[in-house]
Every structure is written in structure tokens, then in C-alpha cells.
Coordinates of C-alpha atoms (C1' of nucleotides) in Angstrom, one line a residue:
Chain A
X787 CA 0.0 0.0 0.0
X788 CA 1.4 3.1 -1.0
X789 CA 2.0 5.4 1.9
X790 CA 2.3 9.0 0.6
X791 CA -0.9 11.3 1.0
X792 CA -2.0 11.9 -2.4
X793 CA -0.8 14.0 -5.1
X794 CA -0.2 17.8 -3.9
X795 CA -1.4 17.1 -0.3
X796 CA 1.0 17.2 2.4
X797 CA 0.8 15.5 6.2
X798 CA 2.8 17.7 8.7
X799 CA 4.3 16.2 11.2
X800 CA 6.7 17.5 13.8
X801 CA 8.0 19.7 13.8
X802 CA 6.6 21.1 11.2
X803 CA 2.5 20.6 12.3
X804 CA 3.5 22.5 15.4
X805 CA 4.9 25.6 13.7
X806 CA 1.9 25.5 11.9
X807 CA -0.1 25.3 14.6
X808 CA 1.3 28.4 15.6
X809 CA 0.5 29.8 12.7
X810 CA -3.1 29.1 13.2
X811 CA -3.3 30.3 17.2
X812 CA -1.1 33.6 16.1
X813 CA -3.5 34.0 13.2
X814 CA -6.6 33.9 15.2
X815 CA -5.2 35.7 18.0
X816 CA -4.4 38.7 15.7
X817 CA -7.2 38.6 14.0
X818 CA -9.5 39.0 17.1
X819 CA -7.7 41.5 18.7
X820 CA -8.5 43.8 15.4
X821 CA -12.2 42.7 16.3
X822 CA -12.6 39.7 13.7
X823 CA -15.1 36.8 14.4
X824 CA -13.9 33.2 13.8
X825 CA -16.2 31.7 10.8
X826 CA -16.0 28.0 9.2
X827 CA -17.8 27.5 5.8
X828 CA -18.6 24.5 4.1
X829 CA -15.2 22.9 2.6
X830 CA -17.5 21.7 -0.6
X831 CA -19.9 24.1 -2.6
X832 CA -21.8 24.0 -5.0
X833 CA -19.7 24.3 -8.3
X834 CA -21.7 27.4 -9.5
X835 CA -20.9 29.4 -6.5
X836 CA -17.3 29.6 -8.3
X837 CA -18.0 29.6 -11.8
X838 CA -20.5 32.5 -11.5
X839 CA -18.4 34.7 -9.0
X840 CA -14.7 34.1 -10.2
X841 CA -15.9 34.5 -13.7
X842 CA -15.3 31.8 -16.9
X843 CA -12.1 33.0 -17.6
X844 CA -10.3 33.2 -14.6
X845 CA -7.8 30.6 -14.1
X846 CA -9.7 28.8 -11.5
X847 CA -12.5 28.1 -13.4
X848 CA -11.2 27.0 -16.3
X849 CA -8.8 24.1 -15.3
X850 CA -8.0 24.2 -11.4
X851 CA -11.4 22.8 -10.5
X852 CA -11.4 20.4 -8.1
X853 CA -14.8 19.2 -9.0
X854 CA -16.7 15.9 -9.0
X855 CA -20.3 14.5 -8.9
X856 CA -21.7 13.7 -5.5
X857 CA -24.2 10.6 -5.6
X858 CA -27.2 12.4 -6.5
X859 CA -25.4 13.8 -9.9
X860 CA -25.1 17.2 -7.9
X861 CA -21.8 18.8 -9.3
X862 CA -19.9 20.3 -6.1
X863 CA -16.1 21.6 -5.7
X864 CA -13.7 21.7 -3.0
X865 CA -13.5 25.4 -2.4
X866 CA -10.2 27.2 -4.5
X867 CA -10.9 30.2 -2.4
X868 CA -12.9 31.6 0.7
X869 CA -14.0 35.2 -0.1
X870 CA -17.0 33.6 -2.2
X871 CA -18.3 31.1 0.0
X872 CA -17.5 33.3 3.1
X873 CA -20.0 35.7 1.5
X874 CA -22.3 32.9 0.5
X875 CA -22.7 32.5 4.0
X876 CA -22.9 36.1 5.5
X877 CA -25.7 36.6 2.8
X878 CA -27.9 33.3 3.9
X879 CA -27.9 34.7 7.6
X880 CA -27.2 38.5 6.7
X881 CA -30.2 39.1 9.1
X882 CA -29.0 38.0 12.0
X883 CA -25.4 39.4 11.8
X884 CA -24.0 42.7 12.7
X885 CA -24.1 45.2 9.0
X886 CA -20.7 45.6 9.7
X887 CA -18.8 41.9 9.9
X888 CA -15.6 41.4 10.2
X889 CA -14.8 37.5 9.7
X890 CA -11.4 35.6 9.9
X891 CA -11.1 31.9 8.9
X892 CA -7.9 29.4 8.6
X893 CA -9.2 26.5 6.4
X894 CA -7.6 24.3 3.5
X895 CA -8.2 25.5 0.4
X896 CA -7.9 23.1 -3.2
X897 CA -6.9 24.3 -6.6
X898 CA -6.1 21.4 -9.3
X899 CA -2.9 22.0 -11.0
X900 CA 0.3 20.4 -11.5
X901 CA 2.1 20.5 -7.7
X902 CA 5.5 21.8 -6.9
X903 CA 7.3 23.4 -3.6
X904 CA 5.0 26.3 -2.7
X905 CA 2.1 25.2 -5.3
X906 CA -0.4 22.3 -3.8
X907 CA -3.6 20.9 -4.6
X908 CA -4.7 21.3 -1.0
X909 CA -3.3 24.6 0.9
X910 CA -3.8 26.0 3.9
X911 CA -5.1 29.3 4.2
X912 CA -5.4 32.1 6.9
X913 CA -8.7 34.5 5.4
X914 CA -10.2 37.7 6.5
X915 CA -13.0 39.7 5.3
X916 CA -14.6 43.3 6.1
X917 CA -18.3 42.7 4.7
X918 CA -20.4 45.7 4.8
X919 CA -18.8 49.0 3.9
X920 CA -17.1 50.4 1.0
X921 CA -14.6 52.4 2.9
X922 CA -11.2 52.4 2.4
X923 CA -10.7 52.4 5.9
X924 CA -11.7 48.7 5.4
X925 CA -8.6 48.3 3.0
X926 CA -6.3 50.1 5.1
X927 CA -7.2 47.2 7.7
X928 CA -6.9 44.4 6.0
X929 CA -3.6 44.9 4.6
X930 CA -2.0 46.3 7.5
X931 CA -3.0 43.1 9.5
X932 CA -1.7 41.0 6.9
X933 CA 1.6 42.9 7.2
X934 CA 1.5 42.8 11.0
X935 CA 1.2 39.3 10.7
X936 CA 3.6 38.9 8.5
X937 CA 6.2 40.8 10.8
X938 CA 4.7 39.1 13.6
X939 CA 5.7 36.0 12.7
X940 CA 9.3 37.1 12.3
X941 CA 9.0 38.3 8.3
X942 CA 10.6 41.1 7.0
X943 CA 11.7 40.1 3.0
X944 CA 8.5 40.6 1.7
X945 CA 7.1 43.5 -0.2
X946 CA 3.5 44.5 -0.6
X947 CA 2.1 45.8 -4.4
X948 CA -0.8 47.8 -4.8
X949 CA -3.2 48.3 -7.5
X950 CA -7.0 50.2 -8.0
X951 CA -8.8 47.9 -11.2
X952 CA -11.7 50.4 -10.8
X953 CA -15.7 49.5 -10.5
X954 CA -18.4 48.7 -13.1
X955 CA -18.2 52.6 -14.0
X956 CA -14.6 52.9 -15.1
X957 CA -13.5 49.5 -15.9
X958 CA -15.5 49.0 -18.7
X959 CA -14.7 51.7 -20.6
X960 CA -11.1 51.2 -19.7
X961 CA -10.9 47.5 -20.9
X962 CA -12.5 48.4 -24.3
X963 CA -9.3 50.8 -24.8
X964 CA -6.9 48.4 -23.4
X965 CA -8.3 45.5 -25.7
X966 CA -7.9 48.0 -28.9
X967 CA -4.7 48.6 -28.0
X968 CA -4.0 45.2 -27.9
X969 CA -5.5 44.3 -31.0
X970 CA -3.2 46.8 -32.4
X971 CA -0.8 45.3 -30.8
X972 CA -1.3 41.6 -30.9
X973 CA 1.4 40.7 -33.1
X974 CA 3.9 41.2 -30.5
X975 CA 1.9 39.1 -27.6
X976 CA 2.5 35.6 -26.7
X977 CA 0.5 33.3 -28.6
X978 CA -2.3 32.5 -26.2
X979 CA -2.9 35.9 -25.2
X980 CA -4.1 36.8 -29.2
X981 CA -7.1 34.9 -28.3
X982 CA -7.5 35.2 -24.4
X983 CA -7.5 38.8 -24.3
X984 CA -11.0 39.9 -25.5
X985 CA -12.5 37.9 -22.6
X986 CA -10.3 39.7 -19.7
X987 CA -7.4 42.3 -21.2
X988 CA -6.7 43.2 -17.5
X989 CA -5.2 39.5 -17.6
X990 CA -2.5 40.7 -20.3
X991 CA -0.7 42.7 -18.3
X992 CA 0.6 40.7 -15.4
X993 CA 2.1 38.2 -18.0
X994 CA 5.9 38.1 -18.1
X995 CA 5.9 37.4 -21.7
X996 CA 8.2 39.4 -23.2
X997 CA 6.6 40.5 -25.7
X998 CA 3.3 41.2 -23.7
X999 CA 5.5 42.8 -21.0
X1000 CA 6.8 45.3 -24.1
X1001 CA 3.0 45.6 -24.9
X1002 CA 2.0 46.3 -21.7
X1003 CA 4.7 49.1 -20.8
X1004 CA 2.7 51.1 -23.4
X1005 CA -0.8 50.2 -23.0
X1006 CA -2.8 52.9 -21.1
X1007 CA -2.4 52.6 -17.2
X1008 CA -6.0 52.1 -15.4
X1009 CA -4.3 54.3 -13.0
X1010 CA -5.3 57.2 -15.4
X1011 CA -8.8 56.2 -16.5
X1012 CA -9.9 55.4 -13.0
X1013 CA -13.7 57.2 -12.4
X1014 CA -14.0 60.2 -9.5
X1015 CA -15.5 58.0 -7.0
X1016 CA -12.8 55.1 -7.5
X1017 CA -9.4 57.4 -7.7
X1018 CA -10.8 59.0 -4.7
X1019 CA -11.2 55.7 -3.0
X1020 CA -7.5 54.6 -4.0
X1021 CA -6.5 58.0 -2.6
X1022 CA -7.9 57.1 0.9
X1023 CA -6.0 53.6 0.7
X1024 CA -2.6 54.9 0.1
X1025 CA -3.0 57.3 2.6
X1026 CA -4.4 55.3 4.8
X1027 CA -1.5 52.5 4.4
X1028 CA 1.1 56.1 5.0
X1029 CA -0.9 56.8 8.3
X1030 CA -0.2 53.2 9.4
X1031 CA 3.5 52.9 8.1
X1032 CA 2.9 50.0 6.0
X1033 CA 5.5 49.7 3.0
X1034 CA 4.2 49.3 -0.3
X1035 CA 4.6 50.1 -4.2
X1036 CA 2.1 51.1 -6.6
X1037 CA 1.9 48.3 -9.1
X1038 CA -0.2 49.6 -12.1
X1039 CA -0.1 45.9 -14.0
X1040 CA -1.5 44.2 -10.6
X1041 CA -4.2 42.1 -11.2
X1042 CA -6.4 39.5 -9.4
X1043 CA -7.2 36.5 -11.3
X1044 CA -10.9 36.3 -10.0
X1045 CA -13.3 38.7 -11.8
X1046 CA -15.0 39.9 -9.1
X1047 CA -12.5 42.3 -7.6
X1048 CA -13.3 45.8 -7.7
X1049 CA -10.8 48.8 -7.1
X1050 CA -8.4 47.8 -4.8
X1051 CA -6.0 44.8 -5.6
X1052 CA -2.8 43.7 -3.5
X1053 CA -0.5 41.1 -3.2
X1054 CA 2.6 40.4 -0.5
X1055 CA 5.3 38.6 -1.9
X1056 CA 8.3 36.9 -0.3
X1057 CA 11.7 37.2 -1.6
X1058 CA 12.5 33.5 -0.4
X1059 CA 10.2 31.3 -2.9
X1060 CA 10.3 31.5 -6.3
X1061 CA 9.5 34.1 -8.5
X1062 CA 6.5 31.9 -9.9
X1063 CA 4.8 31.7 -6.6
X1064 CA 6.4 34.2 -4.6
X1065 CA 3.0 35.4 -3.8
X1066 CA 2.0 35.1 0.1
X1067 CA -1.1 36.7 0.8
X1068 CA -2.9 38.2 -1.8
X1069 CA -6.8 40.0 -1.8
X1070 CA -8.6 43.2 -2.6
X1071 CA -12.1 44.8 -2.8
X1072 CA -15.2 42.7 -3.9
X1073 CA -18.1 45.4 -4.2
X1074 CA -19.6 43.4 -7.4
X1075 CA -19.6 39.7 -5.5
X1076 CA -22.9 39.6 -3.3
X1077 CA -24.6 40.4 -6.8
X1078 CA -23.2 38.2 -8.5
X1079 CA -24.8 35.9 -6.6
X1080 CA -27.8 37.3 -7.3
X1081 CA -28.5 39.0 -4.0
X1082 CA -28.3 43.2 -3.2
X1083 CA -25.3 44.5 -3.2
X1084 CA -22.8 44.6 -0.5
X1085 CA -19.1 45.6 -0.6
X1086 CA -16.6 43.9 0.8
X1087 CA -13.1 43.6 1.3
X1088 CA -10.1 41.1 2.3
X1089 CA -7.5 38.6 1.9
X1090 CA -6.4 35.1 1.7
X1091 CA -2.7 34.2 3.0
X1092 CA -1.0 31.1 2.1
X1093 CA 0.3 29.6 5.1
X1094 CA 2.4 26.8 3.7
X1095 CA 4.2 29.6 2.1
X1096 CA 4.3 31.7 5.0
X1097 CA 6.4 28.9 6.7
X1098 CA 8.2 28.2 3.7
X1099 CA 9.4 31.7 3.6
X1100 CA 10.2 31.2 7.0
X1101 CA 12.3 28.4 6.5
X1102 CA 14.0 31.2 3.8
X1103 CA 14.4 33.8 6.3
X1104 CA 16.0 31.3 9.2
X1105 CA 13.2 32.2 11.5
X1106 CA 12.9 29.7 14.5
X1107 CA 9.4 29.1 15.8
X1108 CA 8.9 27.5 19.6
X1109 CA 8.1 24.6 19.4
X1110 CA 5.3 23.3 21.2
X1111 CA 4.1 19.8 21.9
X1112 CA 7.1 18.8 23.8
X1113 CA 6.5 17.2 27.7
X1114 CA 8.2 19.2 30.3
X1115 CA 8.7 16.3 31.8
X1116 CA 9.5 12.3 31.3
X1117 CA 8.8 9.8 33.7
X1118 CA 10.8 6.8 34.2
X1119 CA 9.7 3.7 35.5
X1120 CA 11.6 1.3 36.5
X1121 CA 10.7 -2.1 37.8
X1122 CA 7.4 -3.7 37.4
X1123 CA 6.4 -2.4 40.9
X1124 CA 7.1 1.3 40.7
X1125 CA 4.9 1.2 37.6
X1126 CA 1.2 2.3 39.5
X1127 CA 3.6 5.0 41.5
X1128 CA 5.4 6.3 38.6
X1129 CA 1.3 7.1 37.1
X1130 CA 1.2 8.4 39.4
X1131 CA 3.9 10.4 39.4
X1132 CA 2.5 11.9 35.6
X1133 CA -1.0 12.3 37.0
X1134 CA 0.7 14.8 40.2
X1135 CA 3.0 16.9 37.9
X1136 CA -0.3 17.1 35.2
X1137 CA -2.4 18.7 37.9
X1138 CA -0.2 21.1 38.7
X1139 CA 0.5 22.3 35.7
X1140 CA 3.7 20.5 34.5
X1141 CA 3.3 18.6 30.7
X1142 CA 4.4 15.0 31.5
X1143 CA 4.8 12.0 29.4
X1144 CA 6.1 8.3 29.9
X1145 CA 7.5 5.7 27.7
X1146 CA 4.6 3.2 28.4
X1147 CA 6.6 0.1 27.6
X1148 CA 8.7 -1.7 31.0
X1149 CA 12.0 -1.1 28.8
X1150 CA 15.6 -0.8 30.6
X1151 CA 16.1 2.2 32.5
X1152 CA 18.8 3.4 29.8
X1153 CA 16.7 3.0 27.0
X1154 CA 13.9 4.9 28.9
X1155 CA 16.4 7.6 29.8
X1156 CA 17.3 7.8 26.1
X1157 CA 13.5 8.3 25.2
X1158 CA 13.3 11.1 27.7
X1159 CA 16.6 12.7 25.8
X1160 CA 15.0 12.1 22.7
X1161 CA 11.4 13.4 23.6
X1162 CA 13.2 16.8 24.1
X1163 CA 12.0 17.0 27.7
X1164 CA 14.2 19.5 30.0
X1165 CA 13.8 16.6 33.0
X1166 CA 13.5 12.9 33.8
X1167 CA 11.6 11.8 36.6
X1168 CA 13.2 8.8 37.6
X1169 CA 10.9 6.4 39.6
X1170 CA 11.8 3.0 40.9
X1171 CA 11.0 0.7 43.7
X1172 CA 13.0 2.9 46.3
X1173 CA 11.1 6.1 45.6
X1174 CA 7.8 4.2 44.8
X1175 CA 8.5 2.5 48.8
X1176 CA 9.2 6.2 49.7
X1177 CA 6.9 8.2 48.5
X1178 CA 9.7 10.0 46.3
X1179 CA 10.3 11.5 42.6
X1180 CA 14.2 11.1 41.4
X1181 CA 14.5 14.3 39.5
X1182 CA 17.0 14.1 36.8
X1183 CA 17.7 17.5 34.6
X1184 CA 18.6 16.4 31.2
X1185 CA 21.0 19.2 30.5
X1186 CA 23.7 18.5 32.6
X1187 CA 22.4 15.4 34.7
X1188 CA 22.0 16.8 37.7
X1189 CA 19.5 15.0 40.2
X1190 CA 17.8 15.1 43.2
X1191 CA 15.6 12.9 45.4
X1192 CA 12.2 15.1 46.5
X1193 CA 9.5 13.9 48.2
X1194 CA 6.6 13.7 45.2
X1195 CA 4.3 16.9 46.6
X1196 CA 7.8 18.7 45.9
X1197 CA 8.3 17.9 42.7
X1198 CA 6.1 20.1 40.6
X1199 CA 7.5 23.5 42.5
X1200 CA 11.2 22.2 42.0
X1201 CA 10.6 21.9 38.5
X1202 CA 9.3 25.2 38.3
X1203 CA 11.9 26.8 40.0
X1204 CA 14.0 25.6 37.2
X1205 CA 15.6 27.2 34.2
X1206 CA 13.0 27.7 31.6
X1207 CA 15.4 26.8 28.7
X1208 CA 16.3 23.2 29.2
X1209 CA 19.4 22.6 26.8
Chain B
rG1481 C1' -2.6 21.8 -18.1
rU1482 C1' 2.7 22.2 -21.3
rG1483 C1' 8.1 21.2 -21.1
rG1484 C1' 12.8 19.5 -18.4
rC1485 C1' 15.3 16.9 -14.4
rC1486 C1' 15.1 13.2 -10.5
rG1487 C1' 13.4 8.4 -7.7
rU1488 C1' 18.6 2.8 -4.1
rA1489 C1' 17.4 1.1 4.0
rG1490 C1' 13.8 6.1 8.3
rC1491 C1' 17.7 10.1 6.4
rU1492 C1' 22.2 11.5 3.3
rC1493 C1' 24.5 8.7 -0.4
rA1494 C1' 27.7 4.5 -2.8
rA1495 C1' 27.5 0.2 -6.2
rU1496 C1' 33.7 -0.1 -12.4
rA1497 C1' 31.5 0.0 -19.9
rG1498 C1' 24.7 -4.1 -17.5
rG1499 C1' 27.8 -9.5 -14.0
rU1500 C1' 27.4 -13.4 -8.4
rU1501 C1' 24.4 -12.9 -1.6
rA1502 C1' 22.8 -4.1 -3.3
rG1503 C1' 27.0 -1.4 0.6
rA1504 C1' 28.4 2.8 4.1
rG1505 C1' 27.5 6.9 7.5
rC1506 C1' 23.7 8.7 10.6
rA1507 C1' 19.3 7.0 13.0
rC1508 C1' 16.9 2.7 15.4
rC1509 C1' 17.3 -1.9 18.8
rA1510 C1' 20.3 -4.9 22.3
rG1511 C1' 24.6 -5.9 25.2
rG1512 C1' 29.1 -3.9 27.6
rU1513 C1' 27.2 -0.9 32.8
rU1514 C1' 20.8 -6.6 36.2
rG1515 C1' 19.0 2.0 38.9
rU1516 C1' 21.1 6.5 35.2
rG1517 C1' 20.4 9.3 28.5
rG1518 C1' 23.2 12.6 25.2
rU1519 C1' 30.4 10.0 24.5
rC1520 C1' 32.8 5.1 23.5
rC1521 C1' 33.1 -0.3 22.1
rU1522 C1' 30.5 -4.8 20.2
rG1523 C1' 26.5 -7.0 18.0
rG1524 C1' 21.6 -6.8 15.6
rG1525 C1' 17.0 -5.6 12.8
rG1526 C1' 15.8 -3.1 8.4
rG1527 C1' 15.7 -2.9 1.0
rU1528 C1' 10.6 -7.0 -3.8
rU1529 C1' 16.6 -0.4 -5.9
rG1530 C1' 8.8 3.9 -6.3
rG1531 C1' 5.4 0.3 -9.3
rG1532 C1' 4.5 -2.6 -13.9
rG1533 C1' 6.1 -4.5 -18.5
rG1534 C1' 10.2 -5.3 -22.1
rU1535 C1' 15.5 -6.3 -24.1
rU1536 C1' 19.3 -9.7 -22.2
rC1537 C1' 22.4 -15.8 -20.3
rG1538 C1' 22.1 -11.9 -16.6
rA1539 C1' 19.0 -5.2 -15.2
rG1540 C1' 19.7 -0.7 -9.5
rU1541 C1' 22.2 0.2 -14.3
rC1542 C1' 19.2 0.0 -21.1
rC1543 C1' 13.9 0.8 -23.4
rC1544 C1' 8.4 1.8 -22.7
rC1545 C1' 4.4 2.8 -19.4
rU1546 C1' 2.8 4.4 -14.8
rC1547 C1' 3.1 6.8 -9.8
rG1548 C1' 5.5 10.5 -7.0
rG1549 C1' 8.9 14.6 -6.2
rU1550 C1' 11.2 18.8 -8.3
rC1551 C1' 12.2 23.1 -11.7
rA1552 C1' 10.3 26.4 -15.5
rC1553 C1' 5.8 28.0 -17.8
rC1554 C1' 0.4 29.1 -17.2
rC1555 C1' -1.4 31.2 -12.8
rC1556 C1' -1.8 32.0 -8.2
rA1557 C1' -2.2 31.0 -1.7

RNA sequence: GUGGCCGUAGCUCAAUAGGUUAGAGCACCAGGUUGUGGUCCUGGGGGUUGGGGGUUCGAGUCCCCUCGGUCACCCCA
């Protein structure tokens, strides 16, 4: 039987599933101290949600699907992304939640694509999302809590690019200049992008084609065709982004991949992956999705960060996580009859507070020593038939092997008395 | 999804131009030390060489298929 997980899914084991672990606590710690509620969705949906919100021609739609046919013929899909089905279900409840919601979730996330470092099929994601007001206070808030977790978590090769796309009033107008420049230009663009660009010309310009890229340094910037209301909106976000301190560039050939995305559009990359998927954490303003599902309209905006590539970055940067997950403490029994005290024993340093583990199995006392080594522990609790007759704990620091013989209501306080950074 | 590279013990690797029972280090287990780990010494377990098929007297080595990883592209988390 073949032992791998399946193709582009990872297991993490320690100590990798611990530092992700605290990726998860840090990410939900941060995001409720900006006043974010925890939310789970569904992990399948119905395939429509996606193909009518992202849009036909986006990317994710047209061949990352992760879609089958449940038993009833229903066609569902593991979820490629969290801002729609988030909304999906602010919008079936909307009446009972605050108009202003401000939702986080960490959840795995599947896109259908050839796998690679940084790239899977199933991803884990750390999502937030201001529903409810078009603001650009909203923005601001978004991306600087991405950044903050980003430094937070010990980051600081990373840059953050900035776009506006504009809304339903200026985009149009804009895209039908773009795609006659193009046309006039479409002899110099990669081959699939002769075709491809009538359905989305925003798409052209992040290719890194490069005769597309020579295309795009001349097309007309959306920068300069942005509407009143939208230019004044971008205003408020870059501003708002100085007034917090939060590092970024203006990226005029920024673009999200899903079409519902209105004005702003960002992206934080790390200079430690590839160049192909340096992205980390990437979002913007939906104002066009709750209608797209057919329901009023309602803006929106947020972000989804890749958390396998946060700790991939980390690995880049040298940044050490604690680890977690590691007992305090490892009891040693030796001798059939010190095993009931040496339960004990874990049960005592347990209550008061003190992570303990044991090696289960009646094994030499070396080779239980060397599992308490090799468990990381900072102590052995050594417990035989002369402490077990006495009512005793041997208490063995692993470090440098220095021991002492405490009665076993001692024990806990001695250990917490110690040094807190067993070697 | 397109193209390239790779795949030998848990890990890192070795195995002359196809040639006998596929080796080593680390790790693991046991003993030396019948109550003291991380050092040392001795011994031990562990591989259908990713899987399947083919060529050959003979395949880890050559060919095909397949699975997986990886890199670039597409695109993104």
C-alpha cells in the first residue's frame, strides 16, 4: 500500500504541524484583537458558486477545479478560495449578523494544477474579510493586518504591491481601450494571449511574456482612467496605508485573477520562494460579489494568506518558531512495581500544571532515559522501587544530569523553580 | 494543463563499460554498565533499488508505461 498522502497534499508532522499550529493560534489571536469573528464555511460548494463569482475565464475556473459528482449527480467543488463562500454565508444569515462583519477563517483551500514546492492541490489558508462598507478604511485594515502578521511571525523580506482595477463605471470603458490597444498590438503578444484577451485584457498585463511585457509598458495605465468616485477611493487607501506605516509600491499591471474584484488589488510577496509563486497573501475589494450571486449589493473587502508559504518563507528567512508539543517532563519507571507510582507520578506533575509523558513500555532504564533525551524534555523523573517504597520522585535534569531525590508533593515546585530553557 | 530533471534502508548517499548474496555513515534496537540518557566499544534488525512491462544468459544500471517529487511556464495562496 502506498504510503504517501495523495498527489499535492501534504501530512505535517513534527515539527513542522507545530509551527503550523502556531500559525493558526497567532492568526486567530491577531485577527481578534482587530475585532474579527472566527467563521467555518462548508469545505464543498456548490460548483456554480465559483464559476459564477470568479468568472469563466479566470484561471480557476477553467482548469484548477477540483470538482466531481456527489451521488445524487449534484456537481460540487472543493472550495479554491474563501472570499466567495464566506459571503455565500454572510448573505444566507445576513439578518441575523452585525451590517458591519468582520470575519477571519484558517481552512484548507484546493486548486487542481500540477504540484510543486509552494504550489499544492490542498493549501492552507489564513482569510479575513470586512463585509459591509465600501470604505477604504476597510482596505487600510486588512492589509495592514496582513503585514502585521507577516512581521509578527518574524518576516521582513517581503514587499506589498498595490493596484485600484476600478468599479463597473470605469473598468469597462477602460478594458474596451486596453483591448484595442492590444489588437493593435497583438502581433507582439505571446500566442495564447491573441485569443485570451477579449475575454479579460486586465489579464494581459501581469504576463511576463516578453513580448506582452513590451505591450504592456505602453498600453494605457487604469491608474489614469480610474472614475471620481474610485481614484478617490485609491486616494484614501494609500493614505491610509502612510498613516499606518505599512510599506508598499504602486503596481499599475497588478491584477487578481478572480473577476470579481473591484478597485483595490494587492498582493505580499516573499523574496524567499520562487518568483513563480512568490506570492503570500494576496486580496482586494469585492463590491460586485454579493450580486453576482444574485442577492443586493454589498461591498466587501479582504484577503487570503498562504500559510504553507508563510512557513516556507520562514524556513528562507532562518526564522525559528517554539516549538510546542514537547512534555516538560518524562517519567521513568523502572521495575514492574514502581509502575502504578510512577502514574502516578505523571498524574501529580499534570495537575499542577507541568506537561508529562512516559514511555509506556517496562524497557531498561537506559533506553527509557534515552527516550526522555530524545522526547526533548528538559527533565527525567526517575521512579523505581526505592522512591515508589518512599513516596519520592528522582528528578533528573537532562541538560547536565543533575539529580535530586524530592518527596513527590515537591516535585512540581522544583521543576518550576528551574531554568525555563532546558538545553 | 505544457516542457525539463530526478526516484537505491527512516535520512544522506555508494554500487567499475549491464555481471554473483545491493554497501556505508547517521538513525533505530540490544549488550558492555541486572537504577542513570546525550560519549565510546561490540552485535543486531531493516531494501521486492517507487510500481508494472520489455530487451538480455544476466537489469539498481538499457527501453516503454505508470506513480511520486522537483524546476520552468500558465497562474496564483
Amino acid at each position: 500500500m502506498d504510503l504517501q498522502p495523495p498527489r499535492g497534499t501534504s501530512d505535517l508532522l513534527p515539527p513542522r504541524s507545530e509551527r503550523m499550529l502556531r500559525l493558526y493560534r497567532s492568526a486567530g489571536a491577531l485577527a481578534e484583537l482587530y475585532g474579527y469573528a472566527y467563521v467555518e464555511t462548508a469545505i464543498l460548494e456548490p460548483t456554480e458558486l465559483f464559476t459564477a463569482t470568479s468568472g469563466e475565464s479566470s484561471d480557476v475556473v477553467r482548469k484548477e477545479k477540483y470538482t466531481f459528482e456527489d451521488r445524487s449527480g449534484r456537481s460540487l467543488t472543493l472550495r479554491p478560495e474563501g472570499t466567495a463562500p464566506a459571503m455565500r454565508a454572510y448573505l444566507a444569515k445576513v439578518h441575523e449578523l452585525p451590517p458591519l462583519f468582520k470575519a477571519y477563517y484558517i481552512e484548507p483551500e484546493w486548486r487542481y494544477g500540477r504540484p510543486q514546492a509552494g504550489r499544492l492541490r490542498e493549501f492552507r489558508v489564513f482569510g479575513v474579510e470586512v463585509i459591509g462598507t465600501p470604505d477604504p478604511g476597510g482596505d487600510v485594515e486588512v492589509i495592514a493586518l496582513a503585514d502585521s502578521y507577516l512581521r509578527a511571525r518574524g518576516l521582513s523580506r517581503f514587499n506589498l504591491r498595490i493596484n485600484s482595477i476600478g468599479d463597473e463605471r470605469c473598468r469597462p470603458a477602460y478594458g474596451e481601450e486596453l483591448s484595442a490597444y492590444l489588437e493593435a498590438n497583438r502581433d507582439r503578444l505571446v500566442d495564447e494571449h491573441r485569443i485570451r484577451f477579449q475575454e479579460n485584457p486586465l489579464r494581459v498585463l501581469d504576463c511576463m511574456d516578453e513580448g506582452c511585457v513590451a505591450v504592456s509598458s505602453g498600453a494605457p495605465k487604469i491608474s489614469d482612467r480610474l472614475c471620481d468616485p474610485c481614484r478617490e477611493h485609491f486616494a484614501g487607501v494609500r493614505s491610509g496605508l502612510e498613516g499606518e506605516s505599512v510599506p508598499h509600491v504602486l503596481d499599475p499591471t497588478l491584477v487578481r485573477g478572480l473577476d470579481y474584484y473591484t478597485r483595490t488589488a494587492f498582493e505580499f510577496g516573499s523574496d524567499e520562494l520562487s518568483p513563480g509563486q512568490r506570492t503570500v497573501c494576496g486580496g482586494g475589494r469585492y463590491d460586485g460579489l454579493a450580486e453576482a450571486m444574485g442577492a443586493s449589493p454589498t461591498p466587501g473587502v479582504g484577503f487570503g494568506m498562504g500559510l504553507d508559504r508563510v512557513m516556507l518563507a520562514q524556513d528562507g528567512e532562518g526564522v525559528a518558531e517554539a516549538v510546542d508539543g514537547v512534555p516538560r517532563c518524562f517519567v521513568v519507571a523502572v521495575g514492574e512495581a514502581a509502575r502504578e507510582w510512577a502514574s502516578r507520578v505523571v498524574r501529580t506533575l499534570r495537575a499542577s500544571g507541568i506537561s508529562a509523558a512516559s514511555g509506556f513500555e517496562p524497557r531498561p532504564l537506559k533506553a527509557q532515559l534515552r527516550m526522555a533525551g530524545r522526547s526533548g524534555a528538559g527533565f527525567a523523573a526517575i521512579v523505581g522501587e526505592k522512591e515508589a517504597g518512599a513516596g519520592t520522585v528522582t528528578l533528573r535534569r537532562l541538560s547536565d544530569g543533575q539529580q535530586e531525590e524530592l518527596r513527590l508533593n515537591d516535585a512540581a515546585a522544583w521543576i518550576h523553580s528551574q531554568s525555563e530553557t532546558p538545553a
